[in-house]
Coordinates of C-alpha atoms and ligand atoms in Angstrom, one line a residue:
M1 CA 27.2 51.0 29.0
T2 CA 28.3 47.6 27.9
D3 CA 26.6 44.4 26.8
D4 CA 27.3 40.8 28.1
L5 CA 30.4 40.6 26.0
G6 CA 31.8 43.9 27.4
H7 CA 31.1 45.8 24.1
A8 CA 29.8 49.4 24.4
T9 CA 26.1 49.8 23.7
R10 CA 26.1 53.6 23.9
P11 CA 28.9 56.0 23.2
A12 CA 30.8 56.7 26.4
R13 CA 32.2 60.1 25.3
K14 CA 30.9 62.9 23.2
P15 CA 33.2 64.2 20.4
A16 CA 33.9 67.9 20.1
V17 CA 31.4 68.6 17.3
G18 CA 32.6 71.6 15.3
D19 CA 36.2 71.4 16.5
D20 CA 37.8 69.3 13.8
R21 CA 41.3 69.7 15.2
A22 CA 40.2 68.2 18.6
V23 CA 38.3 65.4 16.8
L24 CA 41.3 64.5 14.6
G25 CA 43.6 64.7 17.7
A26 CA 41.4 62.2 19.5
V27 CA 41.4 59.9 16.4
A28 CA 45.2 60.2 16.3
K29 CA 45.5 59.2 19.9
L30 CA 43.3 56.2 19.6
A31 CA 45.2 55.1 16.4
E32 CA 48.6 55.4 18.1
D33 CA 47.7 54.0 21.5
R34 CA 45.3 51.2 20.5
F35 CA 44.8 50.6 16.8
A36 CA 48.5 50.3 15.7
P37 CA 49.4 47.9 18.5
R38 CA 46.4 45.6 17.5
A39 CA 47.1 45.6 13.7
D40 CA 49.6 42.8 13.7
E41 CA 47.3 40.3 15.4
Y42 CA 44.3 41.3 13.2
D43 CA 46.6 40.8 10.2
R44 CA 47.9 37.4 11.3
T45 CA 44.4 36.1 12.0
A46 CA 42.7 37.9 9.1
A47 CA 40.2 39.1 11.6
F48 CA 37.9 42.1 11.3
P49 CA 39.2 44.9 13.6
A50 CA 36.2 44.7 15.9
E51 CA 37.8 46.3 19.0
D52 CA 39.0 49.3 17.0
F53 CA 35.4 49.9 15.8
D54 CA 34.2 49.5 19.4
D55 CA 36.6 52.2 20.5
L56 CA 35.5 54.5 17.6
F57 CA 31.9 54.1 18.8
S58 CA 32.8 54.6 22.5
D59 CA 34.5 57.9 21.6
G60 CA 31.5 59.1 19.5
L61 CA 33.5 58.8 16.2
L62 CA 31.5 56.1 14.4
G63 CA 29.1 58.7 13.0
A64 CA 31.7 61.0 11.5
A65 CA 30.0 60.9 8.2
V66 CA 26.5 61.3 9.7
P67 CA 25.0 64.8 9.3
R68 CA 25.0 66.9 12.5
E69 CA 21.2 67.1 12.6
Y70 CA 21.2 63.3 13.1
G71 CA 23.8 63.3 15.8
G72 CA 27.0 62.9 13.7
L73 CA 30.0 65.0 13.0
G74 CA 28.9 66.1 9.6
Y75 CA 32.0 65.1 7.7
G76 CA 32.2 64.0 4.1
P77 CA 31.5 65.2 0.5
A78 CA 27.7 65.0 0.9
Q79 CA 28.1 67.6 3.7
R80 CA 30.7 69.7 1.8
N81 CA 33.1 69.1 4.7
T82 CA 35.4 66.5 3.1
L83 CA 38.9 67.0 4.3
P84 CA 38.3 66.0 8.0
L85 CA 36.8 62.7 6.8
W86 CA 39.8 61.9 4.6
E87 CA 42.3 63.0 7.3
M88 CA 40.6 60.7 9.7
T89 CA 40.9 57.9 7.1
T90 CA 44.6 58.7 6.7
T91 CA 45.1 58.5 10.4
L92 CA 43.4 55.2 10.7
A93 CA 45.4 53.8 7.7
K94 CA 48.6 54.9 9.4
A95 CA 47.7 52.5 12.2
D96 CA 46.3 49.8 10.0
L97 CA 45.4 49.9 6.3
S98 CA 42.8 47.1 6.7
L99 CA 41.1 49.1 9.4
A100 CA 41.0 52.1 7.1
R101 CA 39.4 50.0 4.2
C102 CA 36.7 48.8 6.6
W103 CA 36.2 52.4 7.8
E104 CA 36.0 53.7 4.2
G105 CA 33.2 51.1 3.5
H106 CA 31.3 52.3 6.6
A107 CA 31.8 56.0 5.9
N108 CA 30.9 55.7 2.2
S109 CA 27.7 53.9 3.1
L110 CA 26.7 56.8 5.4
V111 CA 27.5 59.3 2.6
L112 CA 25.2 57.3 0.3
I113 CA 22.4 57.3 2.9
D114 CA 22.9 61.0 3.4
A115 CA 22.7 61.7 -0.3
L116 CA 20.0 59.3 -1.4
A117 CA 17.9 57.9 1.4
T118 CA 14.5 59.2 2.6
S119 CA 14.3 61.1 5.9
E120 CA 12.6 58.1 7.6
Q121 CA 15.5 55.8 6.4
K122 CA 18.1 58.3 7.6
R123 CA 16.4 58.7 11.0
R124 CA 16.4 54.9 11.5
W125 CA 19.8 54.0 10.1
F126 CA 21.8 57.0 11.5
T127 CA 20.3 56.4 14.9
G128 CA 21.6 52.8 14.7
V129 CA 25.1 54.1 14.0
V130 CA 25.2 57.0 16.5
E131 CA 23.3 55.4 19.3
H132 CA 23.9 51.7 18.9
G133 CA 27.3 51.4 17.1
E134 CA 26.0 49.7 14.0
K135 CA 28.5 49.4 11.2
W136 CA 27.9 49.5 7.5
V137 CA 29.6 48.6 4.3
A138 CA 28.8 48.6 0.5
W139 CA 29.2 45.5 -1.6
S140 CA 29.3 45.4 -5.3
G141 CA 32.0 42.8 -6.1
E142 CA 30.7 40.2 -8.6
P143 CA 33.8 39.5 -10.8
Q144 CA 32.6 37.7 -13.9
T145 CA 35.9 36.4 -15.2
P146 CA 36.8 33.2 -13.3
K147 CA 40.5 32.7 -12.3
P148 CA 42.3 29.4 -12.8
G149 CA 40.8 26.7 -10.6
E150 CA 37.6 28.7 -9.9
S151 CA 34.5 26.7 -11.0
A152 CA 31.6 28.6 -9.5
R153 CA 30.9 32.1 -10.8
F154 CA 30.1 35.0 -8.5
G155 CA 27.0 37.0 -9.0
T156 CA 23.4 37.7 -7.8
T157 CA 20.0 37.5 -9.3
L158 CA 17.1 39.5 -7.9
T159 CA 13.5 38.4 -8.1
P160 CA 10.6 40.8 -7.4
V161 CA 8.1 39.5 -4.8
Q162 CA 5.3 41.2 -2.9
D163 CA 6.7 44.1 -0.9
G164 CA 10.2 43.8 -2.1
W165 CA 12.7 41.3 -3.7
T166 CA 14.5 38.1 -3.0
L167 CA 18.2 37.9 -3.7
R168 CA 20.1 34.7 -4.6
G169 CA 23.8 34.2 -5.3
S170 CA 27.1 35.5 -4.1
K171 CA 29.4 38.5 -3.8
A172 CA 33.2 38.4 -3.4
F173 CA 35.5 41.0 -1.8
A174 CA 32.7 41.6 0.8
T175 CA 34.8 43.8 3.2
G176 CA 33.8 43.5 6.8
A177 CA 31.7 40.5 6.2
T178 CA 32.3 39.0 9.7
G179 CA 32.0 42.3 11.5
V180 CA 29.4 44.7 10.2
Q181 CA 25.6 44.7 10.7
W182 CA 24.4 46.3 7.5
A183 CA 25.5 46.1 3.8
I184 CA 24.4 48.3 1.0
L185 CA 24.2 45.8 -1.9
L186 CA 24.8 47.2 -5.4
V187 CA 22.7 44.9 -7.5
D188 CA 21.9 44.8 -11.2
P189 CA 18.3 43.5 -11.3
V190 CA 18.9 42.1 -14.8
G191 CA 21.5 39.6 -13.6
P192 CA 25.1 39.0 -12.2
G193 CA 27.8 41.7 -12.5
G194 CA 27.1 44.2 -9.7
A195 CA 28.1 47.9 -10.5
R196 CA 31.6 47.4 -11.7
Q197 CA 31.4 44.4 -14.1
T198 CA 28.5 45.4 -16.4
R199 CA 28.8 48.4 -18.6
E200 CA 25.0 48.8 -19.3
V201 CA 24.0 48.8 -15.6
H202 CA 24.0 52.6 -15.1
G203 CA 20.2 53.4 -15.3
R204 CA 19.1 50.3 -13.5
L205 CA 21.5 49.6 -10.6
L206 CA 19.7 49.3 -7.2
L207 CA 21.1 50.1 -3.8
L208 CA 19.5 47.7 -1.3
A209 CA 20.2 47.8 2.4
C210 CA 20.6 44.3 3.7
D211 CA 20.3 43.4 7.4
L212 CA 23.2 40.9 7.8
S213 CA 21.7 39.2 10.8
D214 CA 19.2 37.5 8.4
P215 CA 19.9 33.8 8.6
T216 CA 19.7 33.4 4.8
V217 CA 22.9 35.4 4.5
T218 CA 26.0 33.2 5.1
V219 CA 29.7 34.0 4.9
D220 CA 32.2 31.6 3.2
T221 CA 35.5 32.4 5.0
S222 CA 37.5 29.8 2.9
W223 CA 38.1 32.2 -0.1
W224 CA 39.8 35.2 1.5
D225 CA 43.5 34.2 2.1
P226 CA 45.3 37.1 0.5
V227 CA 48.8 38.5 0.7
G228 CA 47.7 41.7 2.3
M229 CA 44.6 43.7 3.6
R230 CA 43.9 40.5 5.4
A231 CA 42.0 42.1 8.3
T232 CA 39.4 43.6 5.9
A233 CA 37.8 40.1 6.1
S234 CA 36.7 40.6 2.5
H235 CA 35.0 37.2 2.3
V236 CA 32.5 35.6 -0.1
V237 CA 29.0 36.2 1.1
R238 CA 26.1 34.0 -0.1
F239 CA 22.5 35.0 -0.3
H240 CA 20.0 32.2 -0.1
D241 CA 16.7 33.8 -1.3
T242 CA 17.2 36.7 1.1
F243 CA 14.2 38.9 1.4
I244 CA 14.9 42.6 1.0
P245 CA 11.8 44.7 1.8
R246 CA 10.9 47.6 -0.5
E247 CA 11.6 50.1 2.2
H248 CA 15.2 49.1 2.1
L249 CA 15.7 50.5 -1.4
I250 CA 18.0 53.5 -1.2
G251 CA 17.2 56.1 -3.9
G252 CA 15.8 55.2 -7.2
P253 CA 17.2 52.9 -10.0
G254 CA 20.5 54.4 -11.3
G255 CA 20.8 56.9 -8.4
Y256 CA 24.3 55.8 -7.7
F257 CA 25.5 56.6 -11.2
D258 CA 23.3 59.7 -11.6
G259 CA 25.0 61.2 -8.5
Q260 CA 28.4 59.9 -9.7
W261 CA 29.0 58.7 -6.1
Q262 CA 31.9 56.4 -6.9
T263 CA 34.0 59.4 -7.8
A264 CA 33.6 60.7 -4.2
F265 CA 35.1 57.5 -2.9
I266 CA 38.1 57.0 -5.2
P267 CA 40.2 59.8 -3.5
Q268 CA 39.5 58.3 -0.1
H269 CA 41.4 55.2 -1.1
A270 CA 44.3 57.6 -1.8
A271 CA 43.9 59.0 1.7
S272 CA 44.5 55.4 3.0
F273 CA 47.5 55.0 0.7
L274 CA 49.0 58.1 2.3
G275 CA 48.4 56.7 5.8
G276 CA 50.4 53.6 4.9
A277 CA 53.2 55.8 3.5
L278 CA 53.3 58.0 6.6
A279 CA 53.6 54.9 8.9
A280 CA 56.5 53.6 6.9
Y281 CA 58.1 57.0 6.7
E282 CA 57.9 57.5 10.5
Y283 CA 59.3 54.0 11.1
G284 CA 62.1 54.6 8.6
L285 CA 63.2 57.9 10.1
A286 CA 63.4 56.4 13.6
Y287 CA 65.3 53.4 12.2
V288 CA 68.0 55.3 10.4
K289 CA 68.5 57.8 13.3
R290 CA 68.9 54.9 15.7
Q291 CA 71.5 53.3 13.4
G292 CA 73.4 56.5 13.1
K293 CA 72.9 56.6 9.3
S294 CA 71.8 60.3 9.2
G295 CA 75.1 61.3 7.7
D296 CA 74.9 58.9 4.7
P297 CA 74.2 61.0 1.6
Y298 CA 72.2 58.2 0.0
V299 CA 70.0 57.9 3.1
Q300 CA 69.6 61.7 3.1
Q301 CA 68.4 61.6 -0.5
R302 CA 65.9 58.8 0.2
V303 CA 64.6 60.6 3.3
G304 CA 64.3 63.8 1.2
S305 CA 62.2 61.9 -1.3
M306 CA 60.0 60.4 1.4
A307 CA 59.3 63.8 2.9
V308 CA 58.4 65.4 -0.5
N309 CA 56.2 62.4 -1.3
V310 CA 54.0 62.5 1.8
E311 CA 53.8 66.3 1.6
T312 CA 52.8 66.1 -2.1
A313 CA 50.1 63.5 -1.3
R314 CA 48.7 65.7 1.5
L315 CA 48.5 68.7 -0.9
W316 CA 46.7 66.6 -3.5
L317 CA 44.1 65.4 -1.0
R318 CA 43.6 69.0 0.3
H319 CA 43.2 70.2 -3.3
V320 CA 40.6 67.5 -4.3
A321 CA 38.6 68.0 -1.0
G322 CA 38.5 71.7 -1.6
L323 CA 37.1 71.1 -5.1
W324 CA 34.3 68.9 -3.6
D325 CA 33.5 71.4 -0.9
E326 CA 33.4 74.5 -3.2
G327 CA 31.0 72.6 -5.6
S328 CA 33.5 72.3 -8.5
L329 CA 32.2 68.8 -9.0
D330 CA 33.3 68.0 -12.6
E331 CA 36.8 69.1 -11.7
A332 CA 36.7 67.3 -8.4
R333 CA 35.7 64.0 -10.0
I334 CA 38.6 63.7 -12.5
A335 CA 41.0 65.3 -9.9
G336 CA 40.1 62.4 -7.6
S337 CA 41.3 59.9 -10.1
R338 CA 44.5 61.9 -10.6
A339 CA 45.0 61.9 -6.8
W340 CA 44.4 58.2 -6.6
H341 CA 47.0 57.5 -9.3
V342 CA 49.7 59.9 -8.1
I343 CA 49.3 59.1 -4.3
G344 CA 49.3 55.4 -5.0
H345 CA 52.7 55.7 -6.7
L346 CA 54.1 58.1 -4.1
A347 CA 53.1 55.7 -1.3
E348 CA 54.6 52.7 -2.9
E349 CA 57.8 54.7 -3.7
T350 CA 58.0 55.9 -0.1
V351 CA 57.8 52.3 1.2
H352 CA 60.5 51.4 -1.3
H353 CA 62.7 54.2 0.0
V354 CA 62.2 53.1 3.6
I355 CA 63.2 49.5 2.7
R356 CA 66.3 50.6 0.8
A357 CA 67.4 53.1 3.5
C358 CA 66.8 50.7 6.4
G359 CA 67.6 47.3 5.0
A360 CA 66.4 43.7 5.5
R361 CA 65.5 44.0 9.1
S362 CA 62.9 46.6 8.3
L363 CA 61.0 43.7 6.6
I364 CA 61.0 41.5 9.6
R365 CA 58.2 41.6 12.2
P366 CA 57.5 43.4 14.4
S367 CA 58.4 46.1 11.9
P368 CA 55.1 47.3 10.4
V369 CA 56.8 47.9 7.0
E370 CA 56.4 44.3 5.8
R371 CA 52.6 44.5 6.5
I372 CA 52.4 47.9 4.8
L373 CA 54.2 46.6 1.7
R374 CA 51.8 43.7 1.5
D375 CA 48.7 45.8 2.2
L376 CA 49.6 48.4 -0.4
A377 CA 50.4 45.7 -3.1
L378 CA 46.9 44.4 -2.8
Y379 CA 45.0 47.6 -2.1
K380 CA 46.4 49.2 -5.2
L381 CA 44.6 46.5 -7.2
H382 CA 41.2 47.7 -6.0
D383 CA 41.2 49.7 -9.2
N384 CA 43.3 49.2 -12.4
D385 CA 46.1 51.8 -12.5
D386 CA 46.5 51.5 -16.2
H387 CA 42.9 52.2 -16.8
V388 CA 42.9 55.1 -14.3
L389 CA 45.7 56.7 -16.2
A390 CA 44.0 56.1 -19.5
T391 CA 40.8 57.7 -18.1
I392 CA 42.8 60.8 -17.1
G393 CA 44.3 60.9 -20.6
R394 CA 40.9 60.6 -22.2
A395 CA 39.6 63.5 -20.2
V396 CA 42.5 65.6 -21.3
L397 CA 42.0 64.6 -24.9
G398 CA 38.2 65.3 -24.8
E399 CA 37.5 61.6 -25.5
P400 CA 34.6 59.9 -23.7
Y401 CA 35.6 58.3 -20.4
D402 CA 34.2 56.3 -17.5
P403 CA 34.9 58.3 -14.2
F404 CA 33.4 55.5 -12.0
F405 CA 35.3 52.3 -12.8
H406 CA 37.7 53.6 -15.5
R407 CA 36.5 51.0 -18.0
L408 CA 37.9 51.5 -21.5
Ligands
LIG501 C1 41.2 44.8 -0.2 C2 40.0 44.9 -1.1 C3 38.8 45.2 -0.5 C4 37.7 45.3 -1.4 N1 36.5 45.6 -0.8 C5 35.4 45.8 -1.6 C6 34.1 46.1 -1.0 O1 34.0 46.3 0.2 N2 33.1 46.2 -1.9 C7 33.2 46.0 -3.2 O2 32.2 46.1 -3.9 N3 34.4 45.6 -3.8 C8 35.5 45.5 -3.0 N4 36.7 45.2 -3.6 C9 36.7 44.7 -5.0 C10 37.1 45.7 -6.0 O3 36.1 46.6 -6.1 C11 37.3 44.9 -7.3 O4 36.1 44.4 -7.8 C12 38.3 43.8 -7.3 O5 39.5 44.2 -6.6 C13 38.6 43.3 -8.6 O6 39.3 42.1 -8.5 P1 40.2 41.5 -9.6 O7 41.2 42.5 -9.9 O8 40.6 40.1 -9.3 O9 39.1 41.3 -10.7 P2 38.8 41.5 -12.2 O10 37.4 42.0 -12.2 O11 39.1 40.2 -12.8 O12 39.7 42.6 -12.7 C14 41.0 42.3 -13.1 C15 41.5 43.4 -14.1 O13 40.9 43.2 -15.3 C16 40.2 44.3 -15.7 N5 39.0 43.7 -16.4 C17 38.0 43.1 -15.8 N6 37.1 42.7 -16.7 C18 37.6 43.0 -17.9 C19 37.3 42.7 -19.2 N7 36.1 42.1 -19.6 N8 38.1 43.2 -20.2 C20 39.2 43.8 -19.9 N9 39.7 44.0 -18.7 C21 38.9 43.6 -17.7 C22 39.9 45.1 -14.5 O14 39.8 46.4 -14.8 C23 41.1 44.7 -13.6 O15 42.1 45.6 -13.8 C24 37.8 45.1 -2.8 C25 39.1 44.8 -3.3 C26 40.2 44.7 -2.5 C27 41.5 44.3 -3.1

C-alpha cells in the first residue's frame, strides 16, 4: 500500500525471519541496486536518504533491531544477536556512509527502547516502526564550546510541568532531522550539555521520546554544510517550549549510563567505517584491473594491504559482537573502543591505498572514492581518537576511564 506521495504505508514484503543469510543478501541487493546509485545525489543536495528508508520499510527491514515478539528481526546487542545488525550496517555503509549513520541512529534507538522502555511503550513504538515505517534517532549533541564566529550556544533546559516537561533550547548534530518521525532526546534536567558534554550528568540523564511532528520543534537547515556525511542532514533543531508527556520518559534517570548503552553503539560506527573501506577497495580493484596495472609490484603491495585491512576489520567486529552475545560485557565494552580505533585507521588507510594505486581520476566524480574520503574524514570525528586510545591505555593500566565518551 502507498500514500498520496507514493510512499509505502505497509511493508510490501516479509523478511526471512531467522534466516540471517537471506536477510543480509536482501540488504546487499537493495544496497547495490538502489542505495549506492542514489548516494551521489543525496550527498550533493545534503538530503536525508528518504527513499532508501522507504525501501528498507517495504522489504520489512526497518525493524531489524525490533525483538521478534514485536514483529522485528531480533537483531542487536539487547537481543544478544549482534553481528547481523552490524553486518547490515556495514552493507548500508558500503553504499552510502550517510545512510549508515542515519540507520545507526534508528537502530540504536530501537535497542534503547528494547532495553529500557515499558511493555506499553514497546508495543506502541515498535508497531509504529514495523507497521507504519516510523523512523527514530537519538540526539544528545549540545556542544558547549563555541567555535569562531558562533554567538549562540547550543543547549536545552527542561522545566517540569503537570504530566511531563517542557523543553526549550537547541541541539546540534541532529542526524536525520528532516527525515525521521521520533527522536530520543538525551537531556540533562539540570541544564545544557546533553550526555556527552557534562561529566556529572550520569545519574540524572533523561531519555525523552519526542514526536517531531510537534509544531514547536523546528529545524534550522542553515548550519549543516559540512565536508562529508552531508546526507545525514545533521541539522540544528530548536525546541520552543515543547511539551514532552511523562509517558514518553524511557527508563529512569541515569538508565542510559547504568546500562552503559553508549558502549554498544561505539563498535557500530566501526561497522560503518568498514563499509566505506569495502566500497573503496572494490572500486580500486576494478580500477587497477581495467588499467592493466595488476603486474605492478607497488600496486600489488597496496592491494595486499587493502585485503588484509578489510579482513582484519571484519575479524574485529566478529570478535566484539561475540563478546556481547556471550555476555562478556566488561570485555565487550572496552573491546568495542579498541575496534573503533583500529577499524577507523584501517579504513582510512585502505582509502589512501586505493587513491595511491589508482591516481587522481579516482578522486573525480562519479568515482565514489572522493565521497568516501570526505565522509570518513568527518565521521571519524564523531569521537576523539586520541581520547579513545588513552581510554584503552587507562584500562590496560588499571586507571579509571570513561568507556562512554572517552573523557579524560
Ligand atoms: C556525521 C555526524 C553525525 C552525528 N550525529 C549525531 C547524532 O545523531 N546524535 C548526537 O547526539 N550526536 C551526533 N553527532 C555529534 C557527536 O556526538 C559529537 O558531539 C560531535 O561530533 C562533537 O563535535 P565537535 O568535535 O565539533 O565538538 P566538541 O564538543 O567541541 O569536541 C571537540 C574535541 O574537543 C574535545 N573536548 C570537548 N570539550 C572539551 C573540554 N572541555 N576539554 C577538553 N577537550 C574537550 C572533544 O573530545 C573533541 O575531541 C554527530 C557527529 C557527526 C560528525
